[in-house]
mmCIF file of C-alpha atoms and ligand atoms in Angstrom:
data_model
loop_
_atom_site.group_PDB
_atom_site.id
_atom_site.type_symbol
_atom_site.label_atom_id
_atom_site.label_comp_id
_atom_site.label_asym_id
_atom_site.label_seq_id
_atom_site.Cartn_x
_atom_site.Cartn_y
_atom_site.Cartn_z
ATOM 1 C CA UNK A 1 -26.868 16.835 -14.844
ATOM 2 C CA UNK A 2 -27.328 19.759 -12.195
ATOM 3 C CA UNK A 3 -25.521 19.710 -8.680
ATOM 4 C CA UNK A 4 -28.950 19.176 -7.043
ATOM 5 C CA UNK A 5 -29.780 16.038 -8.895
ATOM 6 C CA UNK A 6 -26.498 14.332 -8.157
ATOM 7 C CA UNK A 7 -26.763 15.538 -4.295
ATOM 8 C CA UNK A 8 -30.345 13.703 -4.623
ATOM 9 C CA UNK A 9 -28.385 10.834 -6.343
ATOM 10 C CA UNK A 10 -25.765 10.430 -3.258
ATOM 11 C CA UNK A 11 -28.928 10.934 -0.943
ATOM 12 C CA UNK A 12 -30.992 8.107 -2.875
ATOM 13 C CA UNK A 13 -28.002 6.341 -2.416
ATOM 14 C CA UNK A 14 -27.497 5.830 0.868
ATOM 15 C CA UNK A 15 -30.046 3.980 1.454
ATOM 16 C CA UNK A 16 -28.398 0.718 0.083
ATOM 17 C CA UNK A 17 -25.490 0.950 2.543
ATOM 18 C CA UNK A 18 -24.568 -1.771 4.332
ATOM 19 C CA UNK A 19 -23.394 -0.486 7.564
ATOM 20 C CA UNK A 20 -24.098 -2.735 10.752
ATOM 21 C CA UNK A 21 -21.421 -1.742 12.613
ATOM 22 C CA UNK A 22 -20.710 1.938 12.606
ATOM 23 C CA UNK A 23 -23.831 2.739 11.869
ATOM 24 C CA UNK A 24 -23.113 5.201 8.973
ATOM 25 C CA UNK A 25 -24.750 5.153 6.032
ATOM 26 C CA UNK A 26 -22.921 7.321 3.393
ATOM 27 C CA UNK A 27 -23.686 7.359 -0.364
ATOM 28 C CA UNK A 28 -22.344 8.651 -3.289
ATOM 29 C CA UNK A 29 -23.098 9.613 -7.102
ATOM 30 C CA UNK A 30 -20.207 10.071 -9.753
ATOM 31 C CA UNK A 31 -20.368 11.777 -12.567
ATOM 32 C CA UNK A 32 -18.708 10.944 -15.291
ATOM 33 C CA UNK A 33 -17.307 12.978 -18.442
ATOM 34 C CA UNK A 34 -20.361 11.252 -20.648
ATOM 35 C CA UNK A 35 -23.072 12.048 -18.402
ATOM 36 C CA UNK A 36 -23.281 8.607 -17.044
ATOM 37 C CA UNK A 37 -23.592 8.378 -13.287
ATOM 38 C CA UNK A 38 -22.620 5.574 -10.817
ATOM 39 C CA UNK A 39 -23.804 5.221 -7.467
ATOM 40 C CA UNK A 40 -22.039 3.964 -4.125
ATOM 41 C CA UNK A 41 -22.564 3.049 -0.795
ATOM 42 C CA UNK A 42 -20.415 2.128 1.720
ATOM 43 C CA UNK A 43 -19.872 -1.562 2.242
ATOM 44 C CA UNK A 44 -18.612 -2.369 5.837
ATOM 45 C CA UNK A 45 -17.125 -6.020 7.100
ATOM 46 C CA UNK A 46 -16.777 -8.041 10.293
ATOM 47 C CA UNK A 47 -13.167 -7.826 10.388
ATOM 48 C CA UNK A 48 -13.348 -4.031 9.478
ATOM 49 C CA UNK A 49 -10.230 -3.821 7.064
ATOM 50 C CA UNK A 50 -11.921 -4.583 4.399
ATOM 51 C CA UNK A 51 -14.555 -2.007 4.341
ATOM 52 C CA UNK A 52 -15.303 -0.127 1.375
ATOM 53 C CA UNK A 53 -16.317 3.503 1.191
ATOM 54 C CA UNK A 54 -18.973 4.693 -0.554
ATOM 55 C CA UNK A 55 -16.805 7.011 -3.037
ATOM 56 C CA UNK A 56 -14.742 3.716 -3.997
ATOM 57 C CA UNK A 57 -17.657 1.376 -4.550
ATOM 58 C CA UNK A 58 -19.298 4.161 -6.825
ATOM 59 C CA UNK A 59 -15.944 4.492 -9.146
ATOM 60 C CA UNK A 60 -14.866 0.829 -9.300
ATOM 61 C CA UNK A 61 -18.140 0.400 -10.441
ATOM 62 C CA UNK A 62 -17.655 2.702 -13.618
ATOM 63 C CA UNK A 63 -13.677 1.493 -13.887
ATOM 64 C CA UNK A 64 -15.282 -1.997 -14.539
ATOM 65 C CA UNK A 65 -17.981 -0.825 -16.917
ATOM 66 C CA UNK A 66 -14.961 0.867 -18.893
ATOM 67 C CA UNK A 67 -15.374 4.851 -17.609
ATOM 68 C CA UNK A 68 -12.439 6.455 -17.462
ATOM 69 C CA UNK A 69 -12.875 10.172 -16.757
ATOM 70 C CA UNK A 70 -14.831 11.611 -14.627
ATOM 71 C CA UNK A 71 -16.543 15.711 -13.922
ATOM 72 C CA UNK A 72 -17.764 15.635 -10.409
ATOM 73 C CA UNK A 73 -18.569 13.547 -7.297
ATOM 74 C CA UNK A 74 -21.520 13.996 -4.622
ATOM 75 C CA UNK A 75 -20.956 12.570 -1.095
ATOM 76 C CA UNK A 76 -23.542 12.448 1.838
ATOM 77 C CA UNK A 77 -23.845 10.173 4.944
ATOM 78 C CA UNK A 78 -24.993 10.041 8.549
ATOM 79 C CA UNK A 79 -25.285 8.008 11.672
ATOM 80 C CA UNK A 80 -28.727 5.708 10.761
ATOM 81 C CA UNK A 81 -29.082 7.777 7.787
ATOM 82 C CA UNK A 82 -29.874 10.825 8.911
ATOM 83 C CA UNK A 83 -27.150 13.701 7.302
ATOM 84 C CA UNK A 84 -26.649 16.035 10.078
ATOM 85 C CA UNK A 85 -23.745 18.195 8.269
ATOM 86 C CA UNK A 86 -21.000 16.922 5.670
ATOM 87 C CA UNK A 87 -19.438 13.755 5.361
ATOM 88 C CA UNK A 88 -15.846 14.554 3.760
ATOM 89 C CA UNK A 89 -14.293 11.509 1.778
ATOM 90 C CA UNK A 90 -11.467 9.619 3.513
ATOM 91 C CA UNK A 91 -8.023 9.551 2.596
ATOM 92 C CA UNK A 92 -8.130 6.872 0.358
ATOM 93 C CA UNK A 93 -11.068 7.707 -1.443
ATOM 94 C CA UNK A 94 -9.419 10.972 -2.373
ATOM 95 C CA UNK A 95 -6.322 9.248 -3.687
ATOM 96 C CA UNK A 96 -8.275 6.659 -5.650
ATOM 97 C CA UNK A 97 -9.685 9.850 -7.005
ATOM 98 C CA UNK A 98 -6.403 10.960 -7.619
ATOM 99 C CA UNK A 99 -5.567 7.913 -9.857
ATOM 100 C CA UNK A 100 -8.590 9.087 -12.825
ATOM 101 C CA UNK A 101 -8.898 12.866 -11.903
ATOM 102 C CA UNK A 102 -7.606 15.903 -12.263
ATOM 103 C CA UNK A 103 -7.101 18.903 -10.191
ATOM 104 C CA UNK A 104 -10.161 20.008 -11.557
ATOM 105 C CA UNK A 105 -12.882 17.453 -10.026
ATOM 106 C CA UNK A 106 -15.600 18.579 -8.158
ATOM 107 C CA UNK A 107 -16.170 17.484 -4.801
ATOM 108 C CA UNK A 108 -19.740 18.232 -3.590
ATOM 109 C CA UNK A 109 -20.511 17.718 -0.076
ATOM 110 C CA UNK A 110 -24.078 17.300 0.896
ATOM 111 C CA UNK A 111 -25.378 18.369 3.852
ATOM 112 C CA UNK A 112 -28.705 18.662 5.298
ATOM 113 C CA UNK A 113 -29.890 21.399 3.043
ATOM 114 C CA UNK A 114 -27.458 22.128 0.584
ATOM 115 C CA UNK A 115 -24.188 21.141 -0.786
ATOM 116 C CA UNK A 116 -20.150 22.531 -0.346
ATOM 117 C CA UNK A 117 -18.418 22.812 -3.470
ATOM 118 C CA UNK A 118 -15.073 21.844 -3.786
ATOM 119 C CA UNK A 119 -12.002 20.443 -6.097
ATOM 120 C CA UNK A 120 -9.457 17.395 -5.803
ATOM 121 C CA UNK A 121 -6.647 20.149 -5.689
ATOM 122 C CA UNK A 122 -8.348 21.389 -2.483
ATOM 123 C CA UNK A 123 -8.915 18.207 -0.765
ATOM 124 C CA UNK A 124 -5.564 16.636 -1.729
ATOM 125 C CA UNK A 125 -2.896 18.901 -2.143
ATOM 126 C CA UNK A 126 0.747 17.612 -2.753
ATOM 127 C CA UNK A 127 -0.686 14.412 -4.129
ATOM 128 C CA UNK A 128 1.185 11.647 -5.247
ATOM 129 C CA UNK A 129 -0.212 10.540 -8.670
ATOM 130 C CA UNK A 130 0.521 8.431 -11.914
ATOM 131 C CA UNK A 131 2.111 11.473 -13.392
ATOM 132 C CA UNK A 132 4.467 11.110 -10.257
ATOM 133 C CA UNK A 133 4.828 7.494 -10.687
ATOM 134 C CA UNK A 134 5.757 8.060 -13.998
ATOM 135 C CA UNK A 135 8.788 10.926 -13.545
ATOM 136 C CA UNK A 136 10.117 8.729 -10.611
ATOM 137 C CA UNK A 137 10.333 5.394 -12.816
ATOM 138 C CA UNK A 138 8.905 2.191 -11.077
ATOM 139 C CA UNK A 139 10.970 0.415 -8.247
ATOM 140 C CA UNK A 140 11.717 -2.123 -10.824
ATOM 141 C CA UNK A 141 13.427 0.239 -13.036
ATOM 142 C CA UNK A 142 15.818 1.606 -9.396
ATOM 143 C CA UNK A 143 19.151 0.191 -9.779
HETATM 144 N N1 THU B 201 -17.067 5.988 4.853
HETATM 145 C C1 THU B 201 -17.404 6.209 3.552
HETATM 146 O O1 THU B 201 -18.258 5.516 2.986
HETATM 147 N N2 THU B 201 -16.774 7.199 2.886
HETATM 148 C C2 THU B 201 -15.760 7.954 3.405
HETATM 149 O O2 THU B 201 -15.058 8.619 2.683
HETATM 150 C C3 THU B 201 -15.543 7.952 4.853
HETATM 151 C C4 THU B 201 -16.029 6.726 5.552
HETATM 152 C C5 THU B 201 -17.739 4.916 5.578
HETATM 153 C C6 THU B 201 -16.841 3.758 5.939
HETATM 154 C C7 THU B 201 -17.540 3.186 7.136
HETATM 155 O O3 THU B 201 -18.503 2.253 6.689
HETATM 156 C C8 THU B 201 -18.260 4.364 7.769
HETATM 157 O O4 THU B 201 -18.253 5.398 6.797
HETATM 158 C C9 THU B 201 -17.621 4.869 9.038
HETATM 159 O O5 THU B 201 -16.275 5.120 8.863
#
Protein backbone atom coordinates (compact mmCIF):
# COMPACT_ATOMS: atom_id res chain seq x y z
CA UNK A 1 0.00 0.00 0.00
CA UNK A 2 1.66 3.35 -1.35
CA UNK A 3 0.94 6.86 0.30
CA UNK A 4 -1.00 7.84 -2.86
CA UNK A 5 -3.45 5.03 -2.70
CA UNK A 6 -4.37 5.59 0.91
CA UNK A 7 -4.62 9.57 0.21
CA UNK A 8 -7.12 8.28 -2.68
CA UNK A 9 -8.64 6.00 0.07
CA UNK A 10 -9.32 9.10 2.62
CA UNK A 11 -10.47 11.06 -0.61
CA UNK A 12 -12.94 8.13 -1.72
CA UNK A 13 -13.90 8.37 1.64
CA UNK A 14 -15.31 11.37 2.19
CA UNK A 15 -17.85 11.05 0.27
CA UNK A 16 -19.92 8.95 2.82
CA UNK A 17 -19.75 11.68 5.48
CA UNK A 18 -22.56 12.64 7.10
CA UNK A 19 -22.15 16.23 7.78
CA UNK A 20 -25.42 18.46 7.67
CA UNK A 21 -24.42 20.84 9.90
CA UNK A 22 -20.89 22.05 9.52
CA UNK A 23 -20.75 21.23 6.32
CA UNK A 24 -17.38 19.34 6.37
CA UNK A 25 -16.89 16.36 4.89
CA UNK A 26 -13.57 14.75 6.07
CA UNK A 27 -12.51 11.13 5.43
CA UNK A 28 -10.02 8.92 6.41
CA UNK A 29 -8.09 5.53 5.50
CA UNK A 30 -6.04 3.51 8.20
CA UNK A 31 -3.61 1.36 7.63
CA UNK A 32 -3.03 -1.28 9.52
CA UNK A 33 0.22 -3.46 10.35
CA UNK A 34 -1.43 -6.43 7.98
CA UNK A 35 -2.16 -4.39 5.10
CA UNK A 36 -5.78 -4.19 5.87
CA UNK A 37 -7.31 -0.75 5.54
CA UNK A 38 -10.40 0.83 7.22
CA UNK A 39 -12.14 3.75 6.11
CA UNK A 40 -13.91 6.72 8.08
CA UNK A 41 -15.97 9.52 7.76
CA UNK A 42 -17.06 11.87 10.02
CA UNK A 43 -20.44 11.28 11.59
CA UNK A 44 -22.02 14.58 12.94
CA UNK A 45 -25.35 14.82 15.39
CA UNK A 46 -28.14 17.25 16.22
CA UNK A 47 -27.01 17.83 19.61
CA UNK A 48 -23.32 18.12 18.37
CA UNK A 49 -21.51 16.28 21.35
CA UNK A 50 -21.77 13.33 20.02
CA UNK A 51 -20.12 13.75 16.75
CA UNK A 52 -17.64 11.45 15.57
CA UNK A 53 -14.56 12.27 13.55
CA UNK A 54 -13.61 10.68 10.71
CA UNK A 55 -10.12 9.30 12.18
CA UNK A 56 -12.24 7.62 15.13
CA UNK A 57 -14.95 6.04 13.03
CA UNK A 58 -12.12 4.56 10.71
CA UNK A 59 -10.16 2.86 13.88
CA UNK A 60 -13.15 1.71 15.98
CA UNK A 61 -14.03 0.12 12.99
CA UNK A 62 -10.77 -2.11 12.87
CA UNK A 63 -10.72 -2.27 17.04
CA UNK A 64 -14.10 -4.15 16.52
CA UNK A 65 -12.97 -6.35 13.66
CA UNK A 66 -9.98 -7.34 16.11
CA UNK A 67 -6.90 -4.95 14.53
CA UNK A 68 -4.72 -3.97 16.87
CA UNK A 69 -1.70 -2.21 15.36
CA UNK A 70 -1.61 0.01 13.02
CA UNK A 71 1.42 1.74 10.18
CA UNK A 72 -0.13 4.89 8.95
CA UNK A 73 -3.26 7.09 8.70
CA UNK A 74 -4.52 9.41 5.68
CA UNK A 75 -6.82 12.36 6.55
CA UNK A 76 -8.58 14.79 4.04
CA UNK A 77 -11.74 16.98 4.33
CA UNK A 78 -13.35 20.21 3.18
CA UNK A 79 -16.30 22.50 3.41
CA UNK A 80 -19.00 20.53 0.80
CA UNK A 81 -16.24 18.31 -0.06
CA UNK A 82 -14.06 20.22 -1.73
CA UNK A 83 -10.20 19.91 0.09
CA UNK A 84 -8.86 23.31 -0.18
CA UNK A 85 -5.54 22.61 2.02
CA UNK A 86 -5.11 20.08 5.08
CA UNK A 87 -7.46 19.00 7.50
CA UNK A 88 -5.26 18.16 10.75
CA UNK A 89 -6.96 15.53 13.16
CA UNK A 90 -8.49 16.92 16.37
CA UNK A 91 -7.34 16.44 19.71
CA UNK A 92 -9.06 13.49 20.43
CA UNK A 93 -8.49 11.70 17.43
CA UNK A 94 -4.79 12.02 18.08
CA UNK A 95 -5.09 10.61 21.58
CA UNK A 96 -7.31 7.73 20.51
CA UNK A 97 -4.35 7.27 18.27
CA UNK A 98 -2.27 7.42 21.10
CA UNK A 99 -4.08 4.46 22.84
CA UNK A 100 -2.84 1.67 19.68
CA UNK A 101 0.20 3.67 18.27
CA UNK A 102 3.42 4.41 18.64
CA UNK A 103 5.59 7.35 18.20
CA UNK A 104 6.23 6.04 14.99
CA UNK A 105 2.69 6.38 13.08
CA UNK A 106 2.37 8.17 10.11
CA UNK A 107 0.12 10.94 9.80
CA UNK A 108 -0.54 11.89 6.14
CA UNK A 109 -2.37 14.96 5.46
CA UNK A 110 -4.01 15.33 2.14
CA UNK A 111 -4.36 18.30 0.52
CA UNK A 112 -5.45 19.36 -2.79
CA UNK A 113 -2.55 17.94 -4.66
CA UNK A 114 -0.43 16.13 -2.48
CA UNK A 115 -0.01 14.91 0.97
CA UNK A 116 2.18 16.23 4.42
CA UNK A 117 3.92 13.57 6.08
CA UNK A 118 4.03 13.37 9.56
CA UNK A 119 4.34 11.12 12.97
CA UNK A 120 2.15 10.76 16.27
CA UNK A 121 5.36 12.04 18.17
CA UNK A 122 4.98 15.25 16.10
CA UNK A 123 1.38 15.83 16.43
CA UNK A 124 1.16 14.83 20.12
CA UNK A 125 4.06 15.45 22.03
CA UNK A 126 4.06 14.90 25.90
CA UNK A 127 1.23 12.45 25.49
CA UNK A 128 -0.42 10.76 28.11
CA UNK A 129 -0.66 7.02 27.18
CA UNK A 130 -1.31 3.40 28.57
CA UNK A 131 2.35 3.13 29.25
CA UNK A 132 1.62 6.25 31.53
CA UNK A 133 -1.42 4.77 32.93
CA UNK A 134 0.42 1.93 33.74
CA UNK A 135 3.68 3.60 35.80
CA UNK A 136 1.07 5.85 37.63
CA UNK A 137 -1.17 2.76 38.86
CA UNK A 138 -5.02 3.25 38.37
CA UNK A 139 -7.01 5.62 40.79
CA UNK A 140 -8.27 2.49 42.31
CA UNK A 141 -4.95 1.33 43.31
CA UNK A 142 -4.27 5.47 45.12
CA UNK A 143 -4.54 5.06 48.73
N1 LIG B 1 -13.71 16.41 12.03
C1 LIG B 1 -13.17 15.21 11.67
O1 LIG B 1 -13.84 14.36 11.07
N2 LIG B 1 -11.89 14.96 12.01
C2 LIG B 1 -11.10 15.80 12.74
O2 LIG B 1 -10.08 15.40 13.24
C3 LIG B 1 -11.52 17.19 12.92
C4 LIG B 1 -12.99 17.42 12.79
C5 LIG B 1 -15.10 16.68 11.68
C6 LIG B 1 -16.03 16.77 12.86
C7 LIG B 1 -17.12 17.64 12.33
O3 LIG B 1 -18.08 16.82 11.69
C8 LIG B 1 -16.45 18.52 11.28
O4 LIG B 1 -15.20 17.92 11.01
C9 LIG B 1 -16.24 19.95 11.72
O5 LIG B 1 -15.60 20.02 12.94
Amino acid sequence: MTAEKLAELAKEAMAHAYAPYSGFMVGAALLCKDGTVYQGCNIENAAFGPTNCAERTAFFKAVYDGRREFTAIAVCGGKDGVVTGTFPPCGVCRQVMREFCADDFVIYLVNESGFETHTLAQMLPFSFSAAEHMQHGSPSEAK
